[in-house]
Short mmCIF file of N, CA and C in Angstrom, two decimals:
data_model
loop_
_atom_site.label_atom_id
_atom_site.label_comp_id
_atom_site.label_asym_id
_atom_site.label_seq_id
_atom_site.Cartn_x
_atom_site.Cartn_y
_atom_site.Cartn_z
N MET A 1 -63.13 26.89 26.27
CA MET A 1 -62.08 26.53 25.35
C MET A 1 -60.82 27.34 25.62
N GLU A 2 -59.77 26.59 25.82
CA GLU A 2 -58.44 27.23 26.11
C GLU A 2 -57.85 27.81 24.84
N VAL A 3 -57.37 29.06 24.96
CA VAL A 3 -56.67 29.70 23.84
C VAL A 3 -55.24 29.91 24.28
N LYS A 4 -54.34 29.33 23.50
CA LYS A 4 -52.92 29.45 23.79
C LYS A 4 -52.13 29.61 22.51
N HIS A 5 -51.25 30.57 22.42
CA HIS A 5 -50.39 30.80 21.28
C HIS A 5 -48.92 30.78 21.77
N THR A 6 -48.05 30.32 20.91
CA THR A 6 -46.63 30.40 21.24
C THR A 6 -45.92 31.24 20.17
N TYR A 7 -44.87 31.86 20.59
CA TYR A 7 -44.05 32.73 19.72
C TYR A 7 -42.58 32.34 19.94
N ASN A 8 -41.95 31.85 18.90
CA ASN A 8 -40.57 31.34 19.04
C ASN A 8 -39.51 32.28 18.56
N LEU A 9 -38.44 32.39 19.29
CA LEU A 9 -37.30 33.22 18.91
C LEU A 9 -36.02 32.42 19.07
N ASP A 10 -35.06 32.87 18.28
CA ASP A 10 -33.72 32.33 18.35
C ASP A 10 -32.74 33.46 18.48
N LEU A 11 -31.71 33.30 19.24
CA LEU A 11 -30.66 34.32 19.35
C LEU A 11 -29.28 33.71 19.19
N GLU A 12 -28.50 34.28 18.31
CA GLU A 12 -27.19 33.77 18.07
C GLU A 12 -26.15 34.88 18.36
N TRP A 13 -25.26 34.66 19.32
CA TRP A 13 -24.23 35.61 19.65
C TRP A 13 -23.34 35.84 18.47
N GLN A 14 -22.99 37.12 18.21
CA GLN A 14 -22.17 37.53 17.06
C GLN A 14 -20.76 37.86 17.53
N GLU A 15 -20.66 38.82 18.41
CA GLU A 15 -19.36 39.29 18.91
C GLU A 15 -19.62 40.25 20.05
N GLY A 16 -18.70 40.41 20.95
CA GLY A 16 -18.83 41.40 21.99
C GLY A 16 -20.16 41.18 22.75
N ARG A 17 -20.95 42.29 22.72
CA ARG A 17 -22.27 42.29 23.37
C ARG A 17 -23.37 42.30 22.30
N ILE A 18 -23.13 41.76 21.12
CA ILE A 18 -24.09 41.81 20.03
C ILE A 18 -24.60 40.45 19.66
N GLY A 19 -25.89 40.30 19.39
CA GLY A 19 -26.50 39.05 18.96
C GLY A 19 -27.40 39.35 17.76
N LEU A 20 -27.77 38.26 17.14
CA LEU A 20 -28.70 38.29 16.02
C LEU A 20 -29.92 37.51 16.37
N MET A 21 -31.06 38.13 16.43
CA MET A 21 -32.29 37.57 16.83
C MET A 21 -33.15 37.28 15.57
N SER A 22 -33.81 36.11 15.60
CA SER A 22 -34.60 35.71 14.49
C SER A 22 -35.77 34.84 15.05
N SER A 23 -36.72 34.57 14.16
CA SER A 23 -37.84 33.72 14.48
C SER A 23 -38.14 32.86 13.29
N PRO A 24 -38.42 31.56 13.53
CA PRO A 24 -38.79 30.72 12.40
C PRO A 24 -40.10 31.16 11.72
N GLU A 25 -40.93 32.02 12.38
CA GLU A 25 -42.14 32.49 11.85
C GLU A 25 -41.99 33.79 11.04
N LEU A 26 -40.81 34.43 11.11
CA LEU A 26 -40.58 35.72 10.47
C LEU A 26 -39.41 35.70 9.51
N HIS A 27 -39.42 36.65 8.59
CA HIS A 27 -38.38 36.69 7.57
C HIS A 27 -37.19 37.54 7.94
N LYS A 28 -37.39 38.57 8.71
CA LYS A 28 -36.30 39.52 9.02
C LYS A 28 -35.65 39.16 10.35
N LYS A 29 -34.33 39.41 10.40
CA LYS A 29 -33.59 39.21 11.61
C LYS A 29 -33.28 40.62 12.23
N ILE A 30 -33.16 40.63 13.52
CA ILE A 30 -32.86 41.91 14.24
C ILE A 30 -31.54 41.77 15.01
N THR A 31 -30.61 42.71 14.76
CA THR A 31 -29.42 42.78 15.57
C THR A 31 -29.74 43.41 16.83
N VAL A 32 -29.31 42.84 17.97
CA VAL A 32 -29.57 43.35 19.30
C VAL A 32 -28.24 43.44 20.06
N ALA A 33 -28.23 44.34 20.98
CA ALA A 33 -26.99 44.56 21.78
C ALA A 33 -27.28 45.20 23.14
N THR A 34 -26.29 45.12 23.99
CA THR A 34 -26.37 45.89 25.24
C THR A 34 -26.42 47.39 24.92
N PRO A 35 -27.28 48.15 25.58
CA PRO A 35 -27.29 49.61 25.20
C PRO A 35 -26.02 50.32 25.68
N PRO A 36 -25.72 51.45 25.01
CA PRO A 36 -24.46 52.13 25.31
C PRO A 36 -24.33 52.72 26.71
N GLU A 37 -25.41 52.74 27.45
CA GLU A 37 -25.40 53.24 28.81
C GLU A 37 -24.69 52.30 29.81
N PHE A 38 -24.47 51.05 29.33
CA PHE A 38 -23.89 49.98 30.15
C PHE A 38 -22.54 49.63 29.62
N PRO A 39 -21.65 49.06 30.48
CA PRO A 39 -20.33 48.69 30.02
C PRO A 39 -20.39 47.71 28.86
N GLY A 40 -19.63 47.94 27.81
CA GLY A 40 -19.61 47.11 26.63
C GLY A 40 -20.74 47.35 25.67
N GLY A 41 -21.58 48.30 26.04
CA GLY A 41 -22.75 48.59 25.21
C GLY A 41 -22.41 49.18 23.87
N VAL A 42 -23.34 49.07 22.93
CA VAL A 42 -23.08 49.48 21.55
C VAL A 42 -24.19 50.46 21.12
N GLU A 43 -23.75 51.55 20.54
CA GLU A 43 -24.67 52.56 19.99
C GLU A 43 -25.27 52.10 18.71
N GLY A 44 -26.53 52.60 18.46
CA GLY A 44 -27.08 52.40 17.17
C GLY A 44 -27.72 51.03 16.87
N ILE A 45 -27.81 50.19 17.91
CA ILE A 45 -28.36 48.85 17.70
C ILE A 45 -29.54 48.64 18.76
N TRP A 46 -30.59 48.00 18.29
CA TRP A 46 -31.71 47.72 19.23
C TRP A 46 -31.26 47.00 20.43
N SER A 47 -31.78 47.48 21.57
CA SER A 47 -31.42 46.89 22.86
C SER A 47 -32.64 46.16 23.44
N PRO A 48 -32.45 45.36 24.49
CA PRO A 48 -33.65 44.77 25.13
C PRO A 48 -34.58 45.83 25.64
N GLU A 49 -34.02 46.98 26.10
CA GLU A 49 -34.88 48.10 26.58
C GLU A 49 -35.72 48.69 25.47
N HIS A 50 -35.13 48.82 24.27
CA HIS A 50 -35.93 49.31 23.15
C HIS A 50 -37.03 48.28 22.77
N LEU A 51 -36.65 46.99 22.77
CA LEU A 51 -37.60 45.98 22.39
C LEU A 51 -38.75 45.86 23.38
N PHE A 52 -38.43 46.03 24.65
CA PHE A 52 -39.44 45.96 25.73
C PHE A 52 -40.44 47.11 25.51
N THR A 53 -39.88 48.31 25.34
CA THR A 53 -40.75 49.49 25.09
C THR A 53 -41.53 49.33 23.81
N SER A 54 -40.90 48.79 22.79
CA SER A 54 -41.60 48.63 21.51
C SER A 54 -42.71 47.58 21.57
N ALA A 55 -42.58 46.58 22.46
CA ALA A 55 -43.64 45.60 22.65
C ALA A 55 -44.89 46.25 23.22
N VAL A 56 -44.74 47.14 24.18
CA VAL A 56 -45.85 47.87 24.78
C VAL A 56 -46.46 48.79 23.65
N LEU A 57 -45.60 49.54 22.95
CA LEU A 57 -46.08 50.49 21.99
C LEU A 57 -46.81 49.82 20.80
N SER A 58 -46.23 48.73 20.31
CA SER A 58 -46.91 48.07 19.17
C SER A 58 -48.17 47.31 19.58
N CYS A 59 -48.20 46.81 20.82
CA CYS A 59 -49.47 46.21 21.32
C CYS A 59 -50.55 47.27 21.49
N PHE A 60 -50.15 48.39 22.03
CA PHE A 60 -51.14 49.50 22.14
C PHE A 60 -51.74 49.89 20.77
N MET A 61 -50.85 50.02 19.77
CA MET A 61 -51.26 50.37 18.47
C MET A 61 -52.23 49.32 17.88
N THR A 62 -51.85 48.07 17.91
CA THR A 62 -52.67 47.01 17.29
C THR A 62 -54.03 46.86 18.02
N THR A 63 -54.03 47.05 19.35
CA THR A 63 -55.25 46.99 20.08
C THR A 63 -56.12 48.18 19.80
N PHE A 64 -55.53 49.36 19.72
CA PHE A 64 -56.32 50.56 19.34
C PHE A 64 -56.89 50.43 17.96
N LEU A 65 -56.09 49.98 16.97
CA LEU A 65 -56.59 49.85 15.61
C LEU A 65 -57.75 48.89 15.54
N ALA A 66 -57.74 47.78 16.27
CA ALA A 66 -58.82 46.85 16.32
C ALA A 66 -60.06 47.49 16.88
N MET A 67 -59.87 48.21 18.04
CA MET A 67 -61.02 48.82 18.67
C MET A 67 -61.61 49.94 17.80
N ALA A 68 -60.76 50.73 17.18
CA ALA A 68 -61.22 51.81 16.27
C ALA A 68 -61.98 51.28 15.09
N ASP A 69 -61.50 50.15 14.57
CA ASP A 69 -62.20 49.50 13.41
C ASP A 69 -63.54 49.03 13.88
N TYR A 70 -63.60 48.34 15.03
CA TYR A 70 -64.86 47.81 15.52
C TYR A 70 -65.86 48.93 15.86
N SER A 71 -65.34 50.08 16.36
CA SER A 71 -66.16 51.18 16.72
C SER A 71 -66.42 52.17 15.54
N LYS A 72 -65.85 51.86 14.39
CA LYS A 72 -66.09 52.63 13.15
C LYS A 72 -65.52 54.06 13.36
N LEU A 73 -64.45 54.23 14.08
CA LEU A 73 -63.78 55.55 14.18
C LEU A 73 -62.97 55.80 12.92
N GLU A 74 -63.31 56.87 12.25
CA GLU A 74 -62.61 57.19 10.98
C GLU A 74 -61.47 58.14 11.25
N PHE A 75 -60.27 57.82 10.74
CA PHE A 75 -59.12 58.67 10.89
C PHE A 75 -58.22 58.47 9.69
N SER A 76 -57.39 59.42 9.43
CA SER A 76 -56.47 59.27 8.30
C SER A 76 -55.02 59.06 8.74
N LYS A 77 -54.79 59.32 9.99
CA LYS A 77 -53.39 59.17 10.45
C LYS A 77 -53.36 58.86 11.98
N PHE A 78 -52.56 57.90 12.35
CA PHE A 78 -52.35 57.62 13.76
C PHE A 78 -50.89 57.35 13.97
N ASP A 79 -50.26 58.00 14.97
CA ASP A 79 -48.92 57.64 15.35
C ASP A 79 -48.78 57.77 16.84
N CYS A 80 -47.72 57.24 17.33
CA CYS A 80 -47.51 57.24 18.78
C CYS A 80 -46.03 57.16 19.10
N LYS A 81 -45.60 58.01 20.00
CA LYS A 81 -44.27 57.95 20.50
C LYS A 81 -44.29 57.27 21.83
N ALA A 82 -43.20 56.64 22.20
CA ALA A 82 -43.12 55.94 23.51
C ALA A 82 -41.78 56.24 24.17
N GLU A 83 -41.83 56.33 25.48
CA GLU A 83 -40.62 56.54 26.26
C GLU A 83 -40.61 55.48 27.37
N GLY A 84 -39.55 54.68 27.36
CA GLY A 84 -39.39 53.65 28.40
C GLY A 84 -38.40 54.19 29.45
N VAL A 85 -38.76 54.13 30.66
CA VAL A 85 -37.96 54.63 31.79
C VAL A 85 -37.30 53.48 32.50
N LEU A 86 -35.95 53.45 32.46
CA LEU A 86 -35.18 52.42 33.16
C LEU A 86 -34.59 53.04 34.39
N GLU A 87 -34.82 52.42 35.54
CA GLU A 87 -34.24 52.96 36.78
C GLU A 87 -33.92 51.81 37.73
N LYS A 88 -33.07 52.17 38.71
CA LYS A 88 -32.72 51.18 39.72
C LYS A 88 -33.74 51.24 40.86
N VAL A 89 -34.40 50.11 41.07
CA VAL A 89 -35.35 50.00 42.11
C VAL A 89 -34.97 48.84 43.04
N ASP A 90 -34.82 49.16 44.33
CA ASP A 90 -34.38 48.15 45.30
C ASP A 90 -33.08 47.45 44.86
N GLY A 91 -32.20 48.25 44.29
CA GLY A 91 -30.89 47.66 43.88
C GLY A 91 -30.88 46.92 42.55
N LYS A 92 -32.02 46.87 41.88
CA LYS A 92 -32.11 46.17 40.57
C LYS A 92 -32.59 47.10 39.47
N PHE A 93 -32.02 46.96 38.29
CA PHE A 93 -32.57 47.74 37.13
C PHE A 93 -33.93 47.21 36.77
N LYS A 94 -34.82 48.14 36.44
CA LYS A 94 -36.18 47.78 36.09
C LYS A 94 -36.71 48.83 35.11
N MET A 95 -37.49 48.38 34.12
CA MET A 95 -38.23 49.25 33.27
C MET A 95 -39.46 49.63 34.11
N SER A 96 -39.40 50.79 34.79
CA SER A 96 -40.40 51.20 35.78
C SER A 96 -41.67 51.82 35.14
N GLU A 97 -41.49 52.40 33.94
CA GLU A 97 -42.63 53.10 33.36
C GLU A 97 -42.49 53.22 31.86
N ILE A 98 -43.60 53.09 31.21
CA ILE A 98 -43.66 53.30 29.74
C ILE A 98 -44.70 54.43 29.53
N ILE A 99 -44.29 55.46 28.88
CA ILE A 99 -45.18 56.61 28.62
C ILE A 99 -45.51 56.60 27.09
N LEU A 100 -46.78 56.51 26.77
CA LEU A 100 -47.22 56.53 25.40
C LEU A 100 -47.76 57.90 25.06
N LYS A 101 -47.41 58.44 23.90
CA LYS A 101 -47.85 59.78 23.51
C LYS A 101 -48.49 59.67 22.11
N PRO A 102 -49.77 59.35 22.05
CA PRO A 102 -50.49 59.17 20.75
C PRO A 102 -50.87 60.49 20.13
N SER A 103 -51.00 60.43 18.80
CA SER A 103 -51.51 61.50 17.96
C SER A 103 -52.40 60.92 16.86
N ILE A 104 -53.47 61.65 16.54
CA ILE A 104 -54.41 61.13 15.55
C ILE A 104 -55.01 62.26 14.70
N VAL A 105 -55.26 61.95 13.47
CA VAL A 105 -55.96 62.91 12.58
C VAL A 105 -57.34 62.27 12.28
N LEU A 106 -58.34 62.88 12.77
CA LEU A 106 -59.70 62.35 12.59
C LEU A 106 -60.42 62.95 11.40
N HIS A 107 -61.37 62.20 10.88
CA HIS A 107 -62.23 62.75 9.79
C HIS A 107 -63.27 63.67 10.34
N ASP A 108 -63.57 63.54 11.64
CA ASP A 108 -64.54 64.36 12.24
C ASP A 108 -64.08 64.76 13.66
N GLU A 109 -63.66 66.06 13.79
CA GLU A 109 -63.09 66.47 15.05
C GLU A 109 -64.01 66.29 16.25
N SER A 110 -65.26 66.20 16.04
CA SER A 110 -66.21 66.02 17.15
C SER A 110 -66.05 64.56 17.74
N LYS A 111 -65.28 63.72 17.13
CA LYS A 111 -65.05 62.35 17.61
C LYS A 111 -63.80 62.30 18.47
N THR A 112 -63.22 63.44 18.93
CA THR A 112 -62.02 63.47 19.70
C THR A 112 -62.18 62.71 20.99
N ASP A 113 -63.26 62.96 21.75
CA ASP A 113 -63.43 62.28 23.02
C ASP A 113 -63.56 60.75 22.80
N LYS A 114 -64.25 60.36 21.79
CA LYS A 114 -64.37 58.94 21.45
C LYS A 114 -62.98 58.30 21.16
N ALA A 115 -62.17 59.02 20.42
CA ALA A 115 -60.80 58.53 20.11
C ALA A 115 -60.00 58.39 21.36
N ILE A 116 -60.06 59.38 22.25
CA ILE A 116 -59.32 59.34 23.53
C ILE A 116 -59.81 58.16 24.36
N ARG A 117 -61.11 57.96 24.45
CA ARG A 117 -61.66 56.89 25.22
C ARG A 117 -61.24 55.49 24.64
N LEU A 118 -61.22 55.39 23.34
CA LEU A 118 -60.74 54.16 22.69
C LEU A 118 -59.26 53.92 22.99
N MET A 119 -58.47 54.95 23.04
CA MET A 119 -57.02 54.80 23.38
C MET A 119 -56.88 54.36 24.79
N GLU A 120 -57.65 54.93 25.70
CA GLU A 120 -57.61 54.45 27.13
C GLU A 120 -58.05 52.99 27.22
N LYS A 121 -59.08 52.64 26.52
CA LYS A 121 -59.52 51.25 26.58
C LYS A 121 -58.43 50.33 25.94
N ALA A 122 -57.80 50.77 24.90
CA ALA A 122 -56.77 49.93 24.23
C ALA A 122 -55.62 49.75 25.13
N GLU A 123 -55.20 50.75 25.91
CA GLU A 123 -54.10 50.58 26.85
C GLU A 123 -54.51 49.60 27.96
N ALA A 124 -55.72 49.73 28.45
CA ALA A 124 -56.15 48.81 29.49
C ALA A 124 -56.29 47.37 28.98
N ALA A 125 -56.57 47.16 27.71
CA ALA A 125 -56.77 45.85 27.16
C ALA A 125 -55.53 45.22 26.57
N CYS A 126 -54.47 46.03 26.40
CA CYS A 126 -53.25 45.54 25.76
C CYS A 126 -52.66 44.37 26.54
N LEU A 127 -52.50 43.24 25.88
CA LEU A 127 -52.02 42.02 26.59
C LEU A 127 -50.57 42.20 27.06
N ILE A 128 -49.78 42.97 26.43
CA ILE A 128 -48.41 43.21 26.89
C ILE A 128 -48.43 44.02 28.16
N SER A 129 -49.19 45.14 28.16
CA SER A 129 -49.33 45.96 29.36
C SER A 129 -49.82 45.15 30.54
N ASN A 130 -50.74 44.26 30.27
CA ASN A 130 -51.34 43.41 31.30
C ASN A 130 -50.39 42.31 31.76
N SER A 131 -49.27 42.09 31.07
CA SER A 131 -48.30 41.04 31.42
C SER A 131 -47.06 41.53 32.14
N ILE A 132 -46.94 42.87 32.31
CA ILE A 132 -45.74 43.39 32.91
C ILE A 132 -46.05 44.17 34.22
N THR A 133 -45.02 44.41 34.99
CA THR A 133 -45.21 45.16 36.25
C THR A 133 -44.94 46.68 36.04
N SER A 134 -44.36 47.08 34.97
CA SER A 134 -44.11 48.51 34.69
C SER A 134 -45.44 49.21 34.55
N SER A 135 -45.49 50.44 35.04
CA SER A 135 -46.70 51.23 34.84
C SER A 135 -46.69 51.74 33.38
N VAL A 136 -47.89 51.74 32.80
CA VAL A 136 -48.02 52.30 31.43
C VAL A 136 -48.95 53.47 31.52
N LYS A 137 -48.48 54.61 31.06
CA LYS A 137 -49.28 55.84 31.11
C LYS A 137 -49.48 56.41 29.74
N LEU A 138 -50.65 56.96 29.55
CA LEU A 138 -50.99 57.66 28.34
C LEU A 138 -50.79 59.18 28.57
N ASP A 139 -50.07 59.77 27.69
CA ASP A 139 -49.86 61.25 27.73
C ASP A 139 -50.49 61.88 26.55
N PHE A 140 -51.63 62.52 26.72
CA PHE A 140 -52.32 63.13 25.63
C PHE A 140 -51.92 64.60 25.42
N SER A 141 -50.88 65.08 26.12
CA SER A 141 -50.41 66.46 25.94
C SER A 141 -49.90 66.74 24.49
N ALA A 142 -49.39 65.70 23.89
CA ALA A 142 -48.83 65.89 22.58
C ALA A 142 -49.86 65.54 21.46
N ILE A 143 -51.08 65.19 21.83
CA ILE A 143 -52.03 64.74 20.84
C ILE A 143 -52.42 65.96 19.97
N GLN A 144 -52.41 65.71 18.70
CA GLN A 144 -52.80 66.76 17.73
C GLN A 144 -53.96 66.17 16.93
N VAL A 145 -55.13 66.54 17.34
CA VAL A 145 -56.30 66.06 16.65
C VAL A 145 -56.83 67.11 15.72
N SER A 146 -56.92 66.83 14.47
CA SER A 146 -57.41 67.80 13.49
C SER A 146 -58.06 67.06 12.34
N GLU A 147 -58.94 67.73 11.66
CA GLU A 147 -59.60 67.12 10.53
C GLU A 147 -58.61 67.24 9.36
N PRO A 148 -58.61 66.28 8.46
CA PRO A 148 -57.67 66.28 7.32
C PRO A 148 -57.97 67.46 6.41
N VAL A 149 -56.95 67.97 5.79
CA VAL A 149 -57.09 69.10 4.90
C VAL A 149 -57.46 68.67 3.53
#
């Protein structure tokens, strides 16, 4: 059985290098712009580079949450920082790398290895990570695993 989903977006130019993105399936609109590192770029507005990085980050989160739920991993907090690296490769700009830095508060500290394994599996199973050529790396150096107080 074929599984296929579609996701629709609309973009309306506002002024300069700024647009308003929306979806008929969603209620909120997002203002997007060229990032300030480029000519005509605008500070303080979501850029394609932010959205690209956020797609990997949010996919990692939702995949991890599903796997943690299925595996009955109990935790009281999960968060993750992401860093998208943009660089020129063969004369073209490319998001070459996404670094994910997860943190979790477990109910049982002895489940730390299980949590890390699930995060590794989530990154490997993330449909966004599997759809891009950028490398996606997990950085556990910032992970703070502790039992809730």
